[in-house]
Amino acid sequence: MKAIYVAMMAAAGIVMAGQVHADEALAKAKNCMSCHALDKKLVGPAYKDVAAKYKAADAAKLVEKVKKGGSGVWGPVPMPPNNVTDDEAKKLVTWVLSLKK
């Protein structure tokens, strides 16, 4: 029984790892990584810093920010609107929030 449990946990980890990489690939495909990095500030904040600042309850607010852009929260450089669907924005936000330190 213990072996089955371990196998199930390992499979779940593989599935989750694949999902995280897929969402990182989406961020790269949508040029998000031109201004953001996982763990250091570029033009915009590091995604790990974004994850640390916001909670999952802020996900809807963050989806709107991804789509519409914004300014003033992380400094004077504005984030432009992004050409993403609602589903893509939700995937990106879920991925970013999963990067908590």
Backbone as ProteinMPNN parsed JSONL, in Angstrom:
{"seq_chain_A": "MKAIYVAMMAAAGIVMAGQVHADEALAKAKNCMSCHALDKKLVGPAYKDVAAKYKAADAAKLVEKVKKGGSGVWGPVPMPPNNVTDDEAKKLVTWVLSLKK", "coords_chain_A": {"N_chain_A": [[0.829, -1.192, 0.0], [1.953, 1.206, 0.771], [3.807, 1.583, -1.273], [2.142, 2.097, -3.44], [1.03, 4.541, -2.69], [3.357, 6.155, -2.647], [4.059, 5.999, -5.354], [1.828, 7.273, -6.488], [2.112, 9.871, -5.437], [4.546, 10.615, -6.594], [3.822, 10.609, -9.29], [1.941, 12.675, -9.287], [3.616, 14.811, -8.682], [5.189, 14.898, -10.989], [3.265, 15.577, -12.902], [2.497, 18.122, -11.949], [4.944, 19.495, -12.16], [5.263, 19.472, -14.903], [3.128, 21.131, -15.614], [3.909, 23.59, -14.477], [6.217, 24.15, -15.977], [5.014, 24.357, -18.457], [3.5, 26.677, -18.154], [5.497, 28.516, -17.73], [6.588, 28.41, -20.223], [4.498, 29.567, -21.648], [4.643, 32.169, -20.633], [7.082, 32.907, -21.724], [6.451, 32.689, -24.446], [4.594, 34.726, -24.728], [6.103, 36.934, -24.41], [6.517, 37.908, -21.834], [8.747, 37.42, -20.341], [10.566, 39.165, -21.284], [10.568, 41.435, -19.792], [10.347, 40.531, -17.192], [11.805, 38.339, -14.758], [12.347, 35.159, -13.155], [13.558, 35.264, -10.577], [14.845, 37.724, -10.224], [14.896, 41.298, -10.472], [14.106, 42.871, -13.475], [13.14, 44.884, -15.975], [10.596, 44.932, -14.981], [9.188, 43.669, -11.86], [10.619, 40.771, -10.174], [9.185, 37.567, -10.663], [8.945, 35.958, -8.394], [8.923, 37.85, -6.387], [6.524, 39.143, -6.953], [4.759, 37.042, -6.435], [5.206, 36.766, -3.71], [4.17, 39.145, -2.75], [1.449, 39.2, -3.407], [-1.668, 37.48, -2.783], [-3.487, 34.422, -3.336], [-6.127, 35.2, -3.378], [-6.082, 37.577, -4.697], [-6.045, 36.971, -7.336], [-7.938, 37.447, -9.454], [-7.779, 40.202, -9.688], [-5.126, 40.444, -10.474], [-5.206, 39.129, -12.938], [-6.641, 40.975, -14.458], [-4.775, 43.079, -14.381], [-2.666, 41.941, -15.824], [-3.838, 41.761, -18.335], [-4.684, 44.449, -18.905], [-2.569, 46.055, -18.188], [-0.622, 48.426, -16.231], [0.487, 50.839, -13.736], [2.78, 52.293, -11.347], [2.691, 50.594, -9.084], [4.98, 49.006, -8.766], [6.952, 50.802, -9.196], [8.11, 53.514, -11.342], [8.014, 52.664, -14.03], [5.715, 51.776, -16.432], [3.607, 48.884, -16.948], [2.768, 47.606, -19.998], [-0.414, 46.969, -21.7], [-1.29, 43.547, -22.294], [-1.385, 41.183, -24.916], [-3.239, 38.816, -24.427], [-5.431, 36.04, -23.886], [-8.316, 35.634, -21.716], [-8.117, 33.113, -20.488], [-5.381, 32.518, -20.869], [-4.234, 34.589, -19.363], [-5.167, 33.89, -16.811], [-3.844, 31.436, -16.467], [-1.181, 32.33, -16.468], [-1.147, 33.992, -14.183], [-1.815, 32.138, -12.153], [0.429, 30.502, -12.328], [2.502, 32.352, -11.671], [1.754, 33.02, -9.023], [2.228, 30.581, -7.851], [4.889, 30.554, -7.371], [5.785, 31.325, -4.886], [8.146, 32.292, -2.412]], "CA_chain_A": [[0.0, 0.0, 0.0], [2.852, 2.357, 0.838], [4.397, 1.744, -2.6], [1.131, 2.722, -4.291], [0.969, 5.935, -2.261], [4.583, 6.815, -3.123], [3.944, 6.101, -6.812], [0.831, 8.302, -6.787], [2.699, 11.172, -5.118], [5.553, 10.892, -7.618], [3.099, 10.942, -10.526], [1.373, 14.011, -9.106], [4.732, 15.753, -8.79], [5.567, 14.996, -12.397], [2.207, 16.329, -13.575], [2.602, 19.519, -11.532], [6.164, 20.053, -12.74], [4.97, 19.71, -16.313], [2.247, 22.289, -15.699], [4.705, 24.779, -14.187], [7.05, 24.42, -17.137], [4.142, 24.779, -19.55], [3.126, 28.067, -17.921], [6.699, 29.311, -17.981], [6.682, 28.47, -21.68], [3.504, 30.547, -22.065], [5.208, 33.479, -20.312], [8.102, 33.181, -22.734], [5.782, 32.862, -25.742], [3.879, 36.008, -24.715], [7.14, 37.955, -24.186], [6.527, 38.392, -20.452], [10.105, 37.27, -19.814], [11.373, 40.283, -21.76], [10.612, 42.425, -18.718], [10.332, 39.858, -15.893], [12.57, 37.107, -14.556], [11.812, 34.411, -12.021], [14.104, 35.592, -9.257], [15.545, 39.015, -10.158], [14.216, 42.415, -11.119], [14.591, 43.357, -14.767], [12.356, 46.111, -16.136], [9.536, 44.735, -13.997], [9.612, 42.901, -10.685], [10.798, 39.318, -10.27], [7.93, 36.863, -10.421], [8.903, 35.489, -7.001], [8.526, 39.007, -5.58], [5.092, 39.321, -7.198], [4.085, 35.967, -5.706], [5.304, 37.047, -2.272], [3.353, 40.315, -2.42], [0.019, 38.96, -3.607], [-2.24, 36.219, -2.333], [-4.366, 33.798, -4.334], [-7.384, 35.957, -3.418], [-5.874, 38.69, -5.61], [-5.849, 36.425, -8.677], [-8.785, 38.138, -10.439], [-7.19, 41.537, -9.85], [-3.897, 40.28, -11.243], [-5.579, 38.792, -14.318], [-6.955, 42.257, -15.104], [-3.519, 43.818, -14.554], [-1.926, 41.315, -16.923], [-4.507, 42.105, -19.589], [-4.803, 45.887, -19.141], [-1.357, 46.785, -17.825], [-0.761, 49.267, -15.052], [1.691, 51.573, -13.354], [2.863, 52.841, -10.012], [2.752, 49.626, -7.994], [6.348, 48.52, -8.635], [7.862, 51.862, -9.599], [7.605, 54.429, -12.372], [7.908, 52.08, -15.369], [4.416, 51.125, -16.579], [3.493, 47.622, -17.672], [1.781, 47.811, -21.057], [-1.419, 45.914, -21.851], [-0.757, 42.334, -22.92], [-2.276, 40.522, -25.853], [-3.498, 37.466, -23.941], [-6.837, 35.724, -23.628], [-8.623, 35.486, -20.284], [-7.563, 31.829, -20.05], [-3.921, 32.648, -20.786], [-3.933, 35.452, -18.223], [-5.401, 33.089, -15.597], [-2.741, 30.474, -16.365], [0.029, 33.056, -16.088], [-1.282, 34.426, -12.79], [-1.723, 30.942, -11.324], [1.833, 30.107, -12.333], [3.289, 33.325, -10.9], [1.436, 32.869, -7.598], [2.774, 29.316, -7.358], [6.33, 30.734, -7.195], [6.09, 31.919, -3.582], [9.458, 31.951, -1.842]], "C_chain_A": [[0.873, 1.255, 0.0], [3.477, 2.638, -0.53], [3.42, 2.416, -3.555], [1.032, 4.207, -3.966], [2.173, 6.71, -2.787], [4.519, 7.013, -4.629], [2.948, 7.189, -7.208], [1.382, 9.694, -6.518], [3.743, 11.563, -6.158], [4.886, 11.295, -8.925], [2.491, 12.334, -10.435], [2.454, 15.077, -9.226], [5.172, 15.958, -10.223], [4.535, 15.818, -13.165], [2.307, 17.806, -13.223], [3.837, 20.175, -12.122], [5.96, 20.355, -14.211], [4.097, 20.928, -16.499], [3.029, 23.575, -15.453], [5.573, 25.133, -15.381], [6.211, 24.901, -18.308], [3.753, 26.239, -19.379], [4.318, 29.003, -18.056], [6.893, 29.458, -19.49], [5.684, 29.488, -22.232], [4.021, 31.961, -21.795], [6.286, 33.871, -21.323], [7.461, 33.467, -24.088], [5.075, 34.219, -25.843], [4.81, 37.185, -24.409], [7.129, 38.569, -22.788], [7.957, 38.4, -19.896], [11.054, 38.329, -20.376], [11.56, 41.317, -20.653], [10.684, 41.809, -17.322], [11.245, 38.643, -15.911], [11.967, 36.405, -13.342], [12.273, 34.978, -10.685], [14.932, 36.867, -9.198], [14.751, 40.061, -10.908], [14.889, 42.711, -12.454], [13.944, 44.723, -14.958], [11.224, 46.095, -15.117], [10.035, 43.879, -12.855], [9.827, 41.42, -11.01], [9.469, 38.646, -9.961], [7.831, 36.34, -8.996], [8.516, 36.627, -6.059], [7.03, 39.293, -5.741], [4.305, 38.279, -6.394], [4.098, 36.221, -4.205], [4.375, 38.193, -1.861], [1.853, 40.031, -2.464], [-0.398, 37.594, -3.11], [-3.129, 35.674, -3.432], [-5.686, 34.559, -4.455], [-7.288, 37.133, -4.383], [-5.798, 38.243, -7.068], [-6.678, 37.17, -9.726], [-8.244, 39.538, -10.724], [-5.927, 41.454, -10.707], [-4.167, 39.912, -12.689], [-5.895, 40.077, -15.079], [-5.69, 43.079, -15.351], [-2.698, 43.254, -15.706], [-2.526, 41.753, -18.252], [-4.441, 43.605, -19.897], [-3.514, 46.666, -18.902], [-1.594, 47.625, -16.58], [0.531, 50.0, -14.764], [1.621, 51.982, -11.898], [3.015, 51.848, -8.879], [4.188, 49.197, -7.716], [7.374, 49.574, -9.041], [7.296, 52.642, -10.774], [7.419, 53.822, -13.763], [6.572, 51.352, -15.498], [4.529, 49.77, -17.277], [2.43, 47.843, -18.743], [0.716, 46.721, -21.047], [-0.81, 44.731, -22.602], [-1.814, 41.675, -23.787], [-2.42, 39.048, -25.458], [-4.997, 37.279, -23.774], [-7.062, 35.672, -22.117], [-8.0, 34.207, -19.736], [-6.048, 31.901, -19.912], [-3.521, 33.508, -19.597], [-4.109, 34.697, -16.91], [-4.273, 32.083, -15.391], [-1.465, 31.162, -15.908], [-0.015, 33.481, -14.624], [-1.165, 33.243, -11.837], [-0.273, 30.484, -11.211], [2.67, 31.054, -11.478], [3.022, 33.152, -9.412], [1.974, 31.58, -7.004], [4.267, 29.43, -7.035], [6.693, 31.345, -5.851], [7.405, 31.408, -3.045], [9.312, 30.98, -0.701]], "O_chain_A": [[0.572, 2.236, -0.68], [3.656, 3.796, -0.905], [3.829, 3.221, -4.392], [0.958, 5.038, -4.871], [2.016, 7.81, -3.318], [4.883, 8.077, -5.131], [3.191, 7.94, -8.152], [1.138, 10.611, -7.303], [3.813, 12.725, -6.558], [5.34, 12.224, -9.592], [2.525, 13.091, -11.406], [2.222, 16.135, -9.812], [5.493, 17.077, -10.624], [4.897, 16.66, -13.986], [2.212, 18.658, -14.107], [3.766, 21.327, -12.549], [6.429, 21.378, -14.712], [4.296, 21.69, -17.446], [2.823, 24.559, -16.164], [5.656, 26.302, -15.758], [6.648, 25.762, -19.072], [3.683, 26.972, -20.366], [4.161, 30.157, -18.453], [7.313, 30.512, -19.969], [5.997, 30.199, -23.188], [3.859, 32.851, -22.629], [6.382, 35.032, -21.722], [7.88, 34.382, -24.796], [4.976, 34.789, -26.93], [4.348, 38.302, -24.177], [7.684, 39.65, -22.588], [8.326, 39.261, -19.097], [12.22, 38.385, -19.985], [12.588, 41.991, -20.589], [11.046, 42.494, -16.365], [11.434, 38.004, -16.946], [11.177, 36.988, -12.6], [11.47, 35.153, -9.768], [15.654, 37.082, -8.224], [14.028, 39.754, -11.856], [16.115, 42.79, -12.532], [14.188, 45.631, -14.163], [10.93, 47.104, -14.475], [11.174, 43.414, -12.873], [9.29, 40.895, -11.985], [8.718, 39.105, -9.1], [6.734, 36.285, -8.44], [7.856, 36.397, -5.046], [6.353, 39.645, -4.774], [3.306, 38.605, -5.752], [3.125, 35.931, -3.51], [3.855, 38.203, -0.745], [1.087, 40.558, -1.657], [0.412, 36.67, -3.026], [-3.484, 36.398, -4.362], [-6.3, 34.562, -5.522], [-8.314, 37.636, -4.841], [-5.514, 39.057, -7.947], [-6.156, 37.494, -10.793], [-8.254, 39.996, -11.867], [-5.697, 42.305, -11.565], [-3.433, 40.339, -13.581], [-5.463, 40.246, -16.219], [-5.547, 43.703, -16.403], [-2.102, 44.008, -16.476], [-1.796, 42.079, -19.188], [-4.17, 43.988, -21.035], [-3.377, 47.802, -19.356], [-2.65, 47.537, -15.954], [1.536, 49.815, -15.45], [0.549, 52.014, -11.294], [3.439, 52.237, -7.79], [4.574, 49.041, -6.557], [8.551, 49.254, -9.21], [6.142, 52.453, -11.156], [6.731, 54.411, -14.597], [6.315, 50.407, -14.752], [5.428, 49.545, -18.087], [1.305, 48.227, -18.424], [0.918, 45.663, -20.451], [0.076, 44.902, -23.439], [-2.99, 41.621, -23.427], [-1.816, 38.161, -26.061], [-5.735, 38.238, -23.549], [-6.108, 35.667, -21.339], [-7.422, 34.21, -18.649], [-5.491, 31.396, -18.937], [-2.562, 33.183, -18.895], [-3.296, 34.843, -15.997], [-3.801, 31.897, -14.269], [-0.746, 30.64, -15.056], [0.976, 33.344, -13.907], [-0.485, 33.339, -10.816], [0.192, 30.123, -10.13], [3.462, 30.604, -10.649], [3.961, 33.137, -8.617], [2.159, 31.486, -5.79], [4.848, 28.496, -6.482], [7.809, 31.839, -5.689], [7.741, 30.234, -3.204], [10.309, 30.579, -0.1]]}, "name": "protein", "num_of_chains": 1, "seq": "MKAIYVAMMAAAGIVMAGQVHADEALAKAKNCMSCHALDKKLVGPAYKDVAAKYKAADAAKLVEKVKKGGSGVWGPVPMPPNNVTDDEAKKLVTWVLSLKK"}
